[in-house]
PDB file of C-alpha atoms and ligand atoms in Angstrom:
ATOM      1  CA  UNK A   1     105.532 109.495 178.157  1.00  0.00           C
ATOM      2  CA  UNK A   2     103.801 113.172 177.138  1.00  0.00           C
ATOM      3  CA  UNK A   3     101.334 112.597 174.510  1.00  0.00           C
ATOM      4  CA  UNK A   4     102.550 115.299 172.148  1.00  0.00           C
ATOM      5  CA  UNK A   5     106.201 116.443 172.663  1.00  0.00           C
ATOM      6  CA  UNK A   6     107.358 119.531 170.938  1.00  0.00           C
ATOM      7  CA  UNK A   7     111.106 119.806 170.902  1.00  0.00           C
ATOM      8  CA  UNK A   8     112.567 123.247 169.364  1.00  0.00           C
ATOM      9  CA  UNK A   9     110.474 123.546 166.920  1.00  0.00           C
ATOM     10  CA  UNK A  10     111.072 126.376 164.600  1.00  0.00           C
ATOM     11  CA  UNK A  11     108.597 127.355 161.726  1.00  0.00           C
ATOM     12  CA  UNK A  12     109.640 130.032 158.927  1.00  0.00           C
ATOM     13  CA  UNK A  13     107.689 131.642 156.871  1.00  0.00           C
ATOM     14  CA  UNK A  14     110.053 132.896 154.209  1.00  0.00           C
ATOM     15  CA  UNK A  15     112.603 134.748 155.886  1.00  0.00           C
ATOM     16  CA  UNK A  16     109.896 135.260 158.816  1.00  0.00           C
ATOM     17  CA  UNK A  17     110.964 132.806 162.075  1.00  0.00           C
ATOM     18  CA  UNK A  18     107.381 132.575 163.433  1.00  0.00           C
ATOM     19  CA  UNK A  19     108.235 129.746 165.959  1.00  0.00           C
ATOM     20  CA  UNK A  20     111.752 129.868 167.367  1.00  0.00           C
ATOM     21  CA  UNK A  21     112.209 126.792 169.285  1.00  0.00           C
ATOM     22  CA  UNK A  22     109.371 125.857 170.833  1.00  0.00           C
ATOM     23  CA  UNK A  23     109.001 123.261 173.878  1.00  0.00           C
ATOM     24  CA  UNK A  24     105.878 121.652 175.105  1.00  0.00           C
ATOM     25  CA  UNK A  25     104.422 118.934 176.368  1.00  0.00           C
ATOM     26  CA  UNK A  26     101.215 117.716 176.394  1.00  0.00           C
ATOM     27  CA  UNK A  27     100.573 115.007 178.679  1.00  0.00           C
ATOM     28  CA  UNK A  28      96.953 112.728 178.590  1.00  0.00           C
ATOM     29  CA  UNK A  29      94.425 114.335 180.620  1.00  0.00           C
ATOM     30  CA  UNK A  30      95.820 117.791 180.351  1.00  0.00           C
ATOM     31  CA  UNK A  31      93.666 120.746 179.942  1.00  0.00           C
ATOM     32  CA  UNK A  32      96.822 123.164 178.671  1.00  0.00           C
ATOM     33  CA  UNK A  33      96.070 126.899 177.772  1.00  0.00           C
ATOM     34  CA  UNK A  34      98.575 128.755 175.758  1.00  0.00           C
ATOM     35  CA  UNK A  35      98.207 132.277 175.595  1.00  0.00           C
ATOM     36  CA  UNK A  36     100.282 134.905 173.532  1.00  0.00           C
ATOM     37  CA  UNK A  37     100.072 138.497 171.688  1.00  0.00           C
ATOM     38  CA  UNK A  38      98.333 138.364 168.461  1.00  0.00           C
ATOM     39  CA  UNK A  39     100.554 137.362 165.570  1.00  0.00           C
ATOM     40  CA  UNK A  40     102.780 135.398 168.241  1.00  0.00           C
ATOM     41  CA  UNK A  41     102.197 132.126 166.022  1.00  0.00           C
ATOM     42  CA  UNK A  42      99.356 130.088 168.294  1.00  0.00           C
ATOM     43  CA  UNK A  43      97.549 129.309 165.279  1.00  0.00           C
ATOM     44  CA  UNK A  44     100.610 128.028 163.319  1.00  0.00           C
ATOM     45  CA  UNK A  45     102.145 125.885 166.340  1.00  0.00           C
ATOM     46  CA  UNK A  46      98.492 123.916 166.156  1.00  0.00           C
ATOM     47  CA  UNK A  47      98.691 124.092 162.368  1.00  0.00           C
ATOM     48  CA  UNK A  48     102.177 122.060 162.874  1.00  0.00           C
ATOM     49  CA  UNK A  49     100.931 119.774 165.304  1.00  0.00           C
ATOM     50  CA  UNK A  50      98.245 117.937 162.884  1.00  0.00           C
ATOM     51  CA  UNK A  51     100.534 118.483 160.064  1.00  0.00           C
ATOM     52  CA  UNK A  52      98.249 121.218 158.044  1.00  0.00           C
ATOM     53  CA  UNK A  53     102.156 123.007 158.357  1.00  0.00           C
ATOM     54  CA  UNK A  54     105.201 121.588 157.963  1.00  0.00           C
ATOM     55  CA  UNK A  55     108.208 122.642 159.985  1.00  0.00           C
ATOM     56  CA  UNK A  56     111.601 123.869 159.718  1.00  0.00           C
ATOM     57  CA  UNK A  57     113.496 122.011 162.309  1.00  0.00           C
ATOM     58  CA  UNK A  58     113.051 120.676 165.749  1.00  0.00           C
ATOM     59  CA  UNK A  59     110.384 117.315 166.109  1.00  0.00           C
ATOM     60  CA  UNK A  60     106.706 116.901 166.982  1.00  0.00           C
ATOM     61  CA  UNK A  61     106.485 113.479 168.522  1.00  0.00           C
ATOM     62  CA  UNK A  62     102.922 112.090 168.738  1.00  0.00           C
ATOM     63  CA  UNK A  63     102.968 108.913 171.252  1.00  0.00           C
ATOM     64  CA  UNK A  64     106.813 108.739 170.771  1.00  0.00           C
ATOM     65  CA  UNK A  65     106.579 109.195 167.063  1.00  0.00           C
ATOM     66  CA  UNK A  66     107.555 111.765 164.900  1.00  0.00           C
ATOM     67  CA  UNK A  67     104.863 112.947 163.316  1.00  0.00           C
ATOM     68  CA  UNK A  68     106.794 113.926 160.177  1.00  0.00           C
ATOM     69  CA  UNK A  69     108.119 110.449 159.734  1.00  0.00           C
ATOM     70  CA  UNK A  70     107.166 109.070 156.572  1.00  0.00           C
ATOM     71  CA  UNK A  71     105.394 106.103 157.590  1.00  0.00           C
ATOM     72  CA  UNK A  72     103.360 108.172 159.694  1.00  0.00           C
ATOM     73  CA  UNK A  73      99.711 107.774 158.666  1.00  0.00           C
ATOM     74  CA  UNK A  74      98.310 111.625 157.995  1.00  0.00           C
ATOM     75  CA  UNK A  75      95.316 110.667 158.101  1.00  0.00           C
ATOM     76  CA  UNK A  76      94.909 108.817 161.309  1.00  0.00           C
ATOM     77  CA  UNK A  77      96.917 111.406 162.855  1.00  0.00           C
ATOM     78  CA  UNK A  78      94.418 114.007 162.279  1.00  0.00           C
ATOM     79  CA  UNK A  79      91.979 111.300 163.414  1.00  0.00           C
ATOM     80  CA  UNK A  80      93.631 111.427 166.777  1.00  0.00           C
ATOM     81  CA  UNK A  81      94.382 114.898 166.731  1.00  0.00           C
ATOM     82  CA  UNK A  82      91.106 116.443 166.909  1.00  0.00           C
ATOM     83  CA  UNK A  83      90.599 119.911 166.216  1.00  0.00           C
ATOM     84  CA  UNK A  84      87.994 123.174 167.299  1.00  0.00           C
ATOM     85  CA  UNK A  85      88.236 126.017 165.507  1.00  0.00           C
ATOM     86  CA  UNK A  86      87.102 129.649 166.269  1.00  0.00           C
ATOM     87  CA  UNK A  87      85.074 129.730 163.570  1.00  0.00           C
ATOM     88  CA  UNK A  88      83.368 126.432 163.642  1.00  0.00           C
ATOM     89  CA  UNK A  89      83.937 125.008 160.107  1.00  0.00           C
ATOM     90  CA  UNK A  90      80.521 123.305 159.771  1.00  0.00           C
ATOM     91  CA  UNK A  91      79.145 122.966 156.464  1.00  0.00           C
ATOM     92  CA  UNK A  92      75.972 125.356 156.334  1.00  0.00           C
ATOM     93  CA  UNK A  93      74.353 122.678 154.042  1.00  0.00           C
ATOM     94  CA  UNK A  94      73.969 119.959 156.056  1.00  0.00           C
ATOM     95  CA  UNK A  95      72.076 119.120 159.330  1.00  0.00           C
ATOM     96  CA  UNK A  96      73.882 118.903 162.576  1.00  0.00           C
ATOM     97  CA  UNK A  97      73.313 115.042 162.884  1.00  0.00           C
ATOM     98  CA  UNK A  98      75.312 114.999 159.394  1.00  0.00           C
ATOM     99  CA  UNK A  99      77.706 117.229 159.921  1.00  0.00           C
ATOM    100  CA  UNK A 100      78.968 114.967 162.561  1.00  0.00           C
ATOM    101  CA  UNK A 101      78.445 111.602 160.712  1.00  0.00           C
ATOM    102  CA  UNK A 102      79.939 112.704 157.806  1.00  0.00           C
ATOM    103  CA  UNK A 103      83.712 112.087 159.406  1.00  0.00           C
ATOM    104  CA  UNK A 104      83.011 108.696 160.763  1.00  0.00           C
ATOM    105  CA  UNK A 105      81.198 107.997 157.288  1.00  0.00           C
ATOM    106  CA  UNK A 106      84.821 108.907 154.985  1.00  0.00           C
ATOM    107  CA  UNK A 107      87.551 108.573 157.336  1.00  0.00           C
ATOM    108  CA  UNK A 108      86.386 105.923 159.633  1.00  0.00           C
ATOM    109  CA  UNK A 109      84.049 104.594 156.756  1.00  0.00           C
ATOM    110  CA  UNK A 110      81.397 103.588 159.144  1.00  0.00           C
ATOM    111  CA  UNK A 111      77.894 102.367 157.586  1.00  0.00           C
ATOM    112  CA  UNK A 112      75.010 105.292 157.946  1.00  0.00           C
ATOM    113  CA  UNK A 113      73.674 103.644 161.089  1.00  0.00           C
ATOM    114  CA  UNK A 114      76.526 103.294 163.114  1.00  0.00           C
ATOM    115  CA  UNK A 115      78.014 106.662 161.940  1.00  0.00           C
ATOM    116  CA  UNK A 116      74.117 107.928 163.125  1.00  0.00           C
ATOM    117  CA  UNK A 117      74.440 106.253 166.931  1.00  0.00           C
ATOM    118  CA  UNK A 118      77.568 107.487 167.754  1.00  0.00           C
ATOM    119  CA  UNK A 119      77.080 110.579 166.390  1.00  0.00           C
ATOM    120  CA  UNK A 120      73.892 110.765 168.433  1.00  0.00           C
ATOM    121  CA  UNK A 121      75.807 109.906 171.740  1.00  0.00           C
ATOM    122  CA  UNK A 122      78.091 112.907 171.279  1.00  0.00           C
ATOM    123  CA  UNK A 123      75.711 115.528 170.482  1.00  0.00           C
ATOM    124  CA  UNK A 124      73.608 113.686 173.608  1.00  0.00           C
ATOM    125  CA  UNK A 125      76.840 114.298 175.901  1.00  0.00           C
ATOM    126  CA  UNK A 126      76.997 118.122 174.660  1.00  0.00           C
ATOM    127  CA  UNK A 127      73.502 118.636 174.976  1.00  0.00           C
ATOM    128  CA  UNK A 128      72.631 118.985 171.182  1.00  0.00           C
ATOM    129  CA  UNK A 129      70.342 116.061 170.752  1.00  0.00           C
ATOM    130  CA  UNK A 130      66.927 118.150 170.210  1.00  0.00           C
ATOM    131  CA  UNK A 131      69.039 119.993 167.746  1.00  0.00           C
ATOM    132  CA  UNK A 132      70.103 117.532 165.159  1.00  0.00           C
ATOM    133  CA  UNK A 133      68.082 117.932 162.838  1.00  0.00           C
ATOM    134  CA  UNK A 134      68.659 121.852 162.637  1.00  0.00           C
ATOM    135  CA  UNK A 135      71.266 123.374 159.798  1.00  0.00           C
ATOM    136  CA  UNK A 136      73.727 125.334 161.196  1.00  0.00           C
ATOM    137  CA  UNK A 137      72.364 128.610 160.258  1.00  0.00           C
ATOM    138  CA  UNK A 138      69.361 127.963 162.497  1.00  0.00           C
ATOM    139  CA  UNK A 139      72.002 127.453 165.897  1.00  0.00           C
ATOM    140  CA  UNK A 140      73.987 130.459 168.317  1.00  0.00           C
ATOM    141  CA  UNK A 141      77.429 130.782 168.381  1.00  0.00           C
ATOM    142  CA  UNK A 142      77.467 129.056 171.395  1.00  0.00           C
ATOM    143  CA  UNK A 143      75.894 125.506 169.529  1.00  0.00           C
ATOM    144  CA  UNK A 144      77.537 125.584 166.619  1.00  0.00           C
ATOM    145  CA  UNK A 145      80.779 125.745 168.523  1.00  0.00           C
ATOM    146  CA  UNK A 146      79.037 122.021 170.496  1.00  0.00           C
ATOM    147  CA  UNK A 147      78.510 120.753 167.155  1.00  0.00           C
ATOM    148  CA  UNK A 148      82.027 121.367 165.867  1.00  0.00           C
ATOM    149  CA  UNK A 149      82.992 119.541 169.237  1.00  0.00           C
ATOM    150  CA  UNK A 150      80.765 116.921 169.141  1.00  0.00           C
ATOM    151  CA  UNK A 151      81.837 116.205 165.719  1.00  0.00           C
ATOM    152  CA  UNK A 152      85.346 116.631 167.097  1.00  0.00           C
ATOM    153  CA  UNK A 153      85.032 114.162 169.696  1.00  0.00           C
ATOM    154  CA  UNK A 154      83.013 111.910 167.781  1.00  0.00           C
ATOM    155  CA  UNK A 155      86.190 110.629 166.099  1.00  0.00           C
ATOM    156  CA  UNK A 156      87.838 109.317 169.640  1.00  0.00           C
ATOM    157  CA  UNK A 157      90.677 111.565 169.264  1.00  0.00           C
ATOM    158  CA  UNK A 158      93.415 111.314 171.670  1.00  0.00           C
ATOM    159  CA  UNK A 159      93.801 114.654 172.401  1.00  0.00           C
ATOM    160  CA  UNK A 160      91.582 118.398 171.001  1.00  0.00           C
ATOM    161  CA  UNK A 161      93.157 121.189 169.895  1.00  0.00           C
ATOM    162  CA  UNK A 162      91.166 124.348 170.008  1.00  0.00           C
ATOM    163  CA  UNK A 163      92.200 127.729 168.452  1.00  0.00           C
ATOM    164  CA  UNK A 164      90.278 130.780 169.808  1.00  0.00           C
ATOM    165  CA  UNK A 165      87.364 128.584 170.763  1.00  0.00           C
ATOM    166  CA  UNK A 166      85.518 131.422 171.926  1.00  0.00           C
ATOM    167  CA  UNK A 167      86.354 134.662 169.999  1.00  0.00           C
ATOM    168  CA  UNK A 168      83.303 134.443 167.872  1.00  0.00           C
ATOM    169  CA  UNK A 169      80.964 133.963 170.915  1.00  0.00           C
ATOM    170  CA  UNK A 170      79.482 136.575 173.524  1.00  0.00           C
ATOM    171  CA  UNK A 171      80.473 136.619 177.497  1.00  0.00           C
ATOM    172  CA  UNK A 172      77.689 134.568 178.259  1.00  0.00           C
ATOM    173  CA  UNK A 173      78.422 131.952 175.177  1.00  0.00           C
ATOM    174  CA  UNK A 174      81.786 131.740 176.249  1.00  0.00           C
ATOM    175  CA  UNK A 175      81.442 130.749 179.890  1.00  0.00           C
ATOM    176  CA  UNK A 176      79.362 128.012 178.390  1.00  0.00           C
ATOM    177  CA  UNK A 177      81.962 127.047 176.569  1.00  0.00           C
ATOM    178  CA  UNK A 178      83.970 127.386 178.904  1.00  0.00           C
ATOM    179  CA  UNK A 179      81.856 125.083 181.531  1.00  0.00           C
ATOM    180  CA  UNK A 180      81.385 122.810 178.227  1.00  0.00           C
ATOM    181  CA  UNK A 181      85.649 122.115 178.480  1.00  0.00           C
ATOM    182  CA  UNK A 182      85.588 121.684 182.056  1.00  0.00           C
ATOM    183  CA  UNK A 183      83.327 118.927 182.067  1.00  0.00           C
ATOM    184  CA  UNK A 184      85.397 116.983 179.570  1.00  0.00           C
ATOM    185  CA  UNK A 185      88.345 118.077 181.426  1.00  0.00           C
ATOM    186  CA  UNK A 186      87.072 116.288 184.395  1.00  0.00           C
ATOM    187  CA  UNK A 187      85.890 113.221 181.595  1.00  0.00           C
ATOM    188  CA  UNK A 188      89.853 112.856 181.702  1.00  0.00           C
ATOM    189  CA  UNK A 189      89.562 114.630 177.874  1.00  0.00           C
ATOM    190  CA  UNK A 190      92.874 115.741 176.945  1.00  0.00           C
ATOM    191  CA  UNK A 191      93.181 119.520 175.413  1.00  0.00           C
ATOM    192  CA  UNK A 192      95.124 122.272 173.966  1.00  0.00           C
ATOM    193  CA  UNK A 193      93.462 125.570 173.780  1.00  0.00           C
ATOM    194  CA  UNK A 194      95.177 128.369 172.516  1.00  0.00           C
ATOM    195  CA  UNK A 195      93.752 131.967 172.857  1.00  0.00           C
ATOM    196  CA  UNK A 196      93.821 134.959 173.875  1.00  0.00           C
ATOM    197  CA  UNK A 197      90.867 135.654 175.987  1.00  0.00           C
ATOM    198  CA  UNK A 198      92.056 135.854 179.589  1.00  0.00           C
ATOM    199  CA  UNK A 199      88.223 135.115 181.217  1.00  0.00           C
ATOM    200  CA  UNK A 200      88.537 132.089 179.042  1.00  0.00           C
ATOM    201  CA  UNK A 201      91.673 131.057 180.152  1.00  0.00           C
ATOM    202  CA  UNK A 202      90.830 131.950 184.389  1.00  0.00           C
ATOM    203  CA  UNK A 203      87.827 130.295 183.942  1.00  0.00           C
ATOM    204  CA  UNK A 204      89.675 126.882 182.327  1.00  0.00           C
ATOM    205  CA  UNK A 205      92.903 126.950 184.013  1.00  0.00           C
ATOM    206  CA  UNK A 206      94.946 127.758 187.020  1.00  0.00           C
ATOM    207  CA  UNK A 207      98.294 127.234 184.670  1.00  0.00           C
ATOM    208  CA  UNK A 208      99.045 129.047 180.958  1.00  0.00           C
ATOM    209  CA  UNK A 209     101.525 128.696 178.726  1.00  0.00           C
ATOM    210  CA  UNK A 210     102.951 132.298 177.516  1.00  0.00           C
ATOM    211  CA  UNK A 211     104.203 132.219 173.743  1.00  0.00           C
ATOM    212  CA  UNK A 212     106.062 135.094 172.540  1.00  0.00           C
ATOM    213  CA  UNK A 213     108.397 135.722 169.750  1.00  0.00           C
ATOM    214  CA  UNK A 214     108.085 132.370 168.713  1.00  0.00           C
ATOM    215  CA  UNK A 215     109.445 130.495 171.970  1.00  0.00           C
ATOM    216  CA  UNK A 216     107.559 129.646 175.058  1.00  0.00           C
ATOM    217  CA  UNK A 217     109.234 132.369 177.759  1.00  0.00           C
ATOM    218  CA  UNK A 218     106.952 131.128 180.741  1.00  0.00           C
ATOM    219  CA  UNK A 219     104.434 128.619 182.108  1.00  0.00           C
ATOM    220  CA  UNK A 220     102.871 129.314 185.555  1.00  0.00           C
ATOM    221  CA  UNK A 221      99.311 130.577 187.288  1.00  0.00           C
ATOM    222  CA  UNK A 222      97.920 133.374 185.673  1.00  0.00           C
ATOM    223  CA  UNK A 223      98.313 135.077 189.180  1.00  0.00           C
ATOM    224  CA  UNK A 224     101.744 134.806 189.555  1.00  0.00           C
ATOM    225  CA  UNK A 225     102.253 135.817 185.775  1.00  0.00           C
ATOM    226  CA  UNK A 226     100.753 139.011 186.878  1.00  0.00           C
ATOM    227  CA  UNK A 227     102.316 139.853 189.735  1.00  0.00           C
ATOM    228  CA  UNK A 228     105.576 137.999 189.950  1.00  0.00           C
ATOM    229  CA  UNK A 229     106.939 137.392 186.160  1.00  0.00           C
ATOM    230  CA  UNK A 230     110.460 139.645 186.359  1.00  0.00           C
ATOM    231  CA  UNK A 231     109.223 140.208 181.990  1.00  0.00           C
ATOM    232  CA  UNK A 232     106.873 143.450 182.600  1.00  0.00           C
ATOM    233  CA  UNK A 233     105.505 142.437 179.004  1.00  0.00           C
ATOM    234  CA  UNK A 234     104.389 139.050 180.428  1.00  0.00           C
ATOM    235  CA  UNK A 235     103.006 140.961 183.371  1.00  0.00           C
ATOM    236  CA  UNK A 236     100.760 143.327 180.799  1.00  0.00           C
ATOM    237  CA  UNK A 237      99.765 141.155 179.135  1.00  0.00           C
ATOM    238  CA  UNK A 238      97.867 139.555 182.119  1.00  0.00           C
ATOM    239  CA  UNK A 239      97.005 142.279 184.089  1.00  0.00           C
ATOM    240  CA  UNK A 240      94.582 143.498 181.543  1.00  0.00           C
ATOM    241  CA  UNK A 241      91.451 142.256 182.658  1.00  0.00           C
ATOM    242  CA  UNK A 242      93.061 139.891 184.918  1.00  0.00           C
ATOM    243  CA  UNK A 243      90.586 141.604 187.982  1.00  0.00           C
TER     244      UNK A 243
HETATM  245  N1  ADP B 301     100.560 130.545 155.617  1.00  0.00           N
HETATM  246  C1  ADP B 301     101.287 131.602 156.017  1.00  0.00           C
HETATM  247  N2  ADP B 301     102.150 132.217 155.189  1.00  0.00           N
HETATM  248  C2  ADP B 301     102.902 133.260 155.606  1.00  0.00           C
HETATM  249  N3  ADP B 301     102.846 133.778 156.840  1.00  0.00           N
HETATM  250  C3  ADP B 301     102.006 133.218 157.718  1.00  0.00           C
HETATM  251  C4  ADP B 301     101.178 132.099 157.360  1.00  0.00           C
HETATM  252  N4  ADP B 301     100.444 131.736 158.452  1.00  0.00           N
HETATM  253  C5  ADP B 301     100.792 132.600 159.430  1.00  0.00           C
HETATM  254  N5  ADP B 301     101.729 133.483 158.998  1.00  0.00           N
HETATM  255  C6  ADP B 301     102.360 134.545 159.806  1.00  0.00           C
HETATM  256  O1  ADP B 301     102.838 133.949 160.998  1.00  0.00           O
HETATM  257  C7  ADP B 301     102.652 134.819 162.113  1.00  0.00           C
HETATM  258  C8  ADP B 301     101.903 134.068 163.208  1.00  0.00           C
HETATM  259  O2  ADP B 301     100.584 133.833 162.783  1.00  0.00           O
HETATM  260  P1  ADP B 301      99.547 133.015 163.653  1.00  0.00           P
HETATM  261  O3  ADP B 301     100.111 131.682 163.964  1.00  0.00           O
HETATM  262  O4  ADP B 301      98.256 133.054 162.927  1.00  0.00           O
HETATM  263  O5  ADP B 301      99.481 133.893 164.990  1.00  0.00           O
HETATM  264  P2  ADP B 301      98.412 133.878 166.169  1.00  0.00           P
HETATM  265  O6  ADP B 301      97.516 132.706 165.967  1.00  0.00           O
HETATM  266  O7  ADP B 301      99.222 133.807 167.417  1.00  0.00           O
HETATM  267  O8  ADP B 301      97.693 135.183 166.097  1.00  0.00           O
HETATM  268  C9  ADP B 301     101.942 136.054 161.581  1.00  0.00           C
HETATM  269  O9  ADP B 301     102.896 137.053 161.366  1.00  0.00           O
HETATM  270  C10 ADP B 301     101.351 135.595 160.278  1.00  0.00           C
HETATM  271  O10 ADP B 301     101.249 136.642 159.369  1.00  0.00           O
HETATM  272 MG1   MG B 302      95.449 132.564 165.682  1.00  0.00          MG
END
């Protein structure tokens, strides 16, 4: 059974159809890119998935259930559903070590010291530990975007969603992002990573997900999407840069 199942999903904005009957499936251990044109609705199809949007019509099953369901628990959905954004989301005014307790102290209400070990573990695994004690304003691009993961993972989600993980970062900040996610990948971490940065996506996957006009329109190796796809948009769209 896939993990997350998206069946037709549409999402309107108004009288805008941003999603327009979207399939996907997310299986555990998957490291699945979705790329698109900006404005194609990446960002909203994660938004649905944790529930930060409802949706017009279709289903989001989460381990078999739907996720709008009402006796689905929000809360430990998001718990499971972890998420990376591009621009980090830590708060500036507290250290690293408490930016990542401070989900495992209110949702999981762990005591201080407990919150503290595991929290130490994760920064530990993403090479942060000499760092915790920093504020964010003292870190790169590269380590805030490990902190906002470690705090991520921190929570045992089943899966990660990340939304342009690395369009706030530099080449060189991105490929260690990039390294970063395939090293989980191969810890058997299951993600989503929507973007549109092509290096990102060669240097993460051999597979993408194309998303425009609101539907998925193809799913294959970034070569063959380039060469082969009989859509010339789709083949643009990955030619540039693509050598
Ligand atoms: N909360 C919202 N209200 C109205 N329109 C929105 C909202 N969020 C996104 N949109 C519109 O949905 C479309 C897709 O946006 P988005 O999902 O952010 O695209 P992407 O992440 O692929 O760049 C855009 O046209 C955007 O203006
Ligand atoms: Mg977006």
């Amino acid at each position: 059974m896939a993990l997350i199942e998206v069946r037709n999903l549409v999402k309107k904005f108004g009288e805008q159809t941003v999603l327009n009957g979207v399939n996907l499936n997310v299986f555990e251990g998957d490291m699945k890119v979705i790329m698109g044109p900006s404005g194609c609705g990446k960002s909203t199809l994660l938004r649905c998935l944790n529930r930060l949007e409802g949706i017009s019509s279709g289903s989001i099953h989460f381990r078999g259930k739907e996720i709008s369901h009402p006796d689905m628990d929000v809360r430990a959905l998001r718990q499971n559903i972890g998420f990376v954004f591009q621009q980090f989301a830590l708060y500036r005014h507290l250290s690293v070590l408490d930016n990542v307790t401070l989900g495992l102290r209110k949702l999981q209400g762990m005591s201080r010291l407990e919150a503290k070990e595991k929290a130490l573990l994760q920064l530990a695994r993403l090479d942060m530990l000499t760092s915790a004690d920093k504020f964010p304003g003292q870190l790169s691009g590269g380590q805030k975007q490990r902190v906002a993961l470690a705090r991520s993972l921190a929570m045992n989600p089943a899966v990660v969603l990340f939304d342009e993980p690395t369009s706030a970062l530099d080449p060189v900040m991105s490929r260690e992002v990039a390294e970063l996610m395939n090293r989980l990948h191969r810890e058997n971490v299951t993600m989503l990573c929507v973007t549109h940065d092509l290096q990102l996506a060669h240097q993460i996957s051999d597979k993408v997900v194309f998303l425009d006009q609101g539907m998925v329109i193809a799913e294959d190796t970034i070569d063959h999407l380039s060469e082969h796809h009989p859509n010339e948009k789709v083949r643009a769209f990955f030619e540039q840069g693509s050598k």
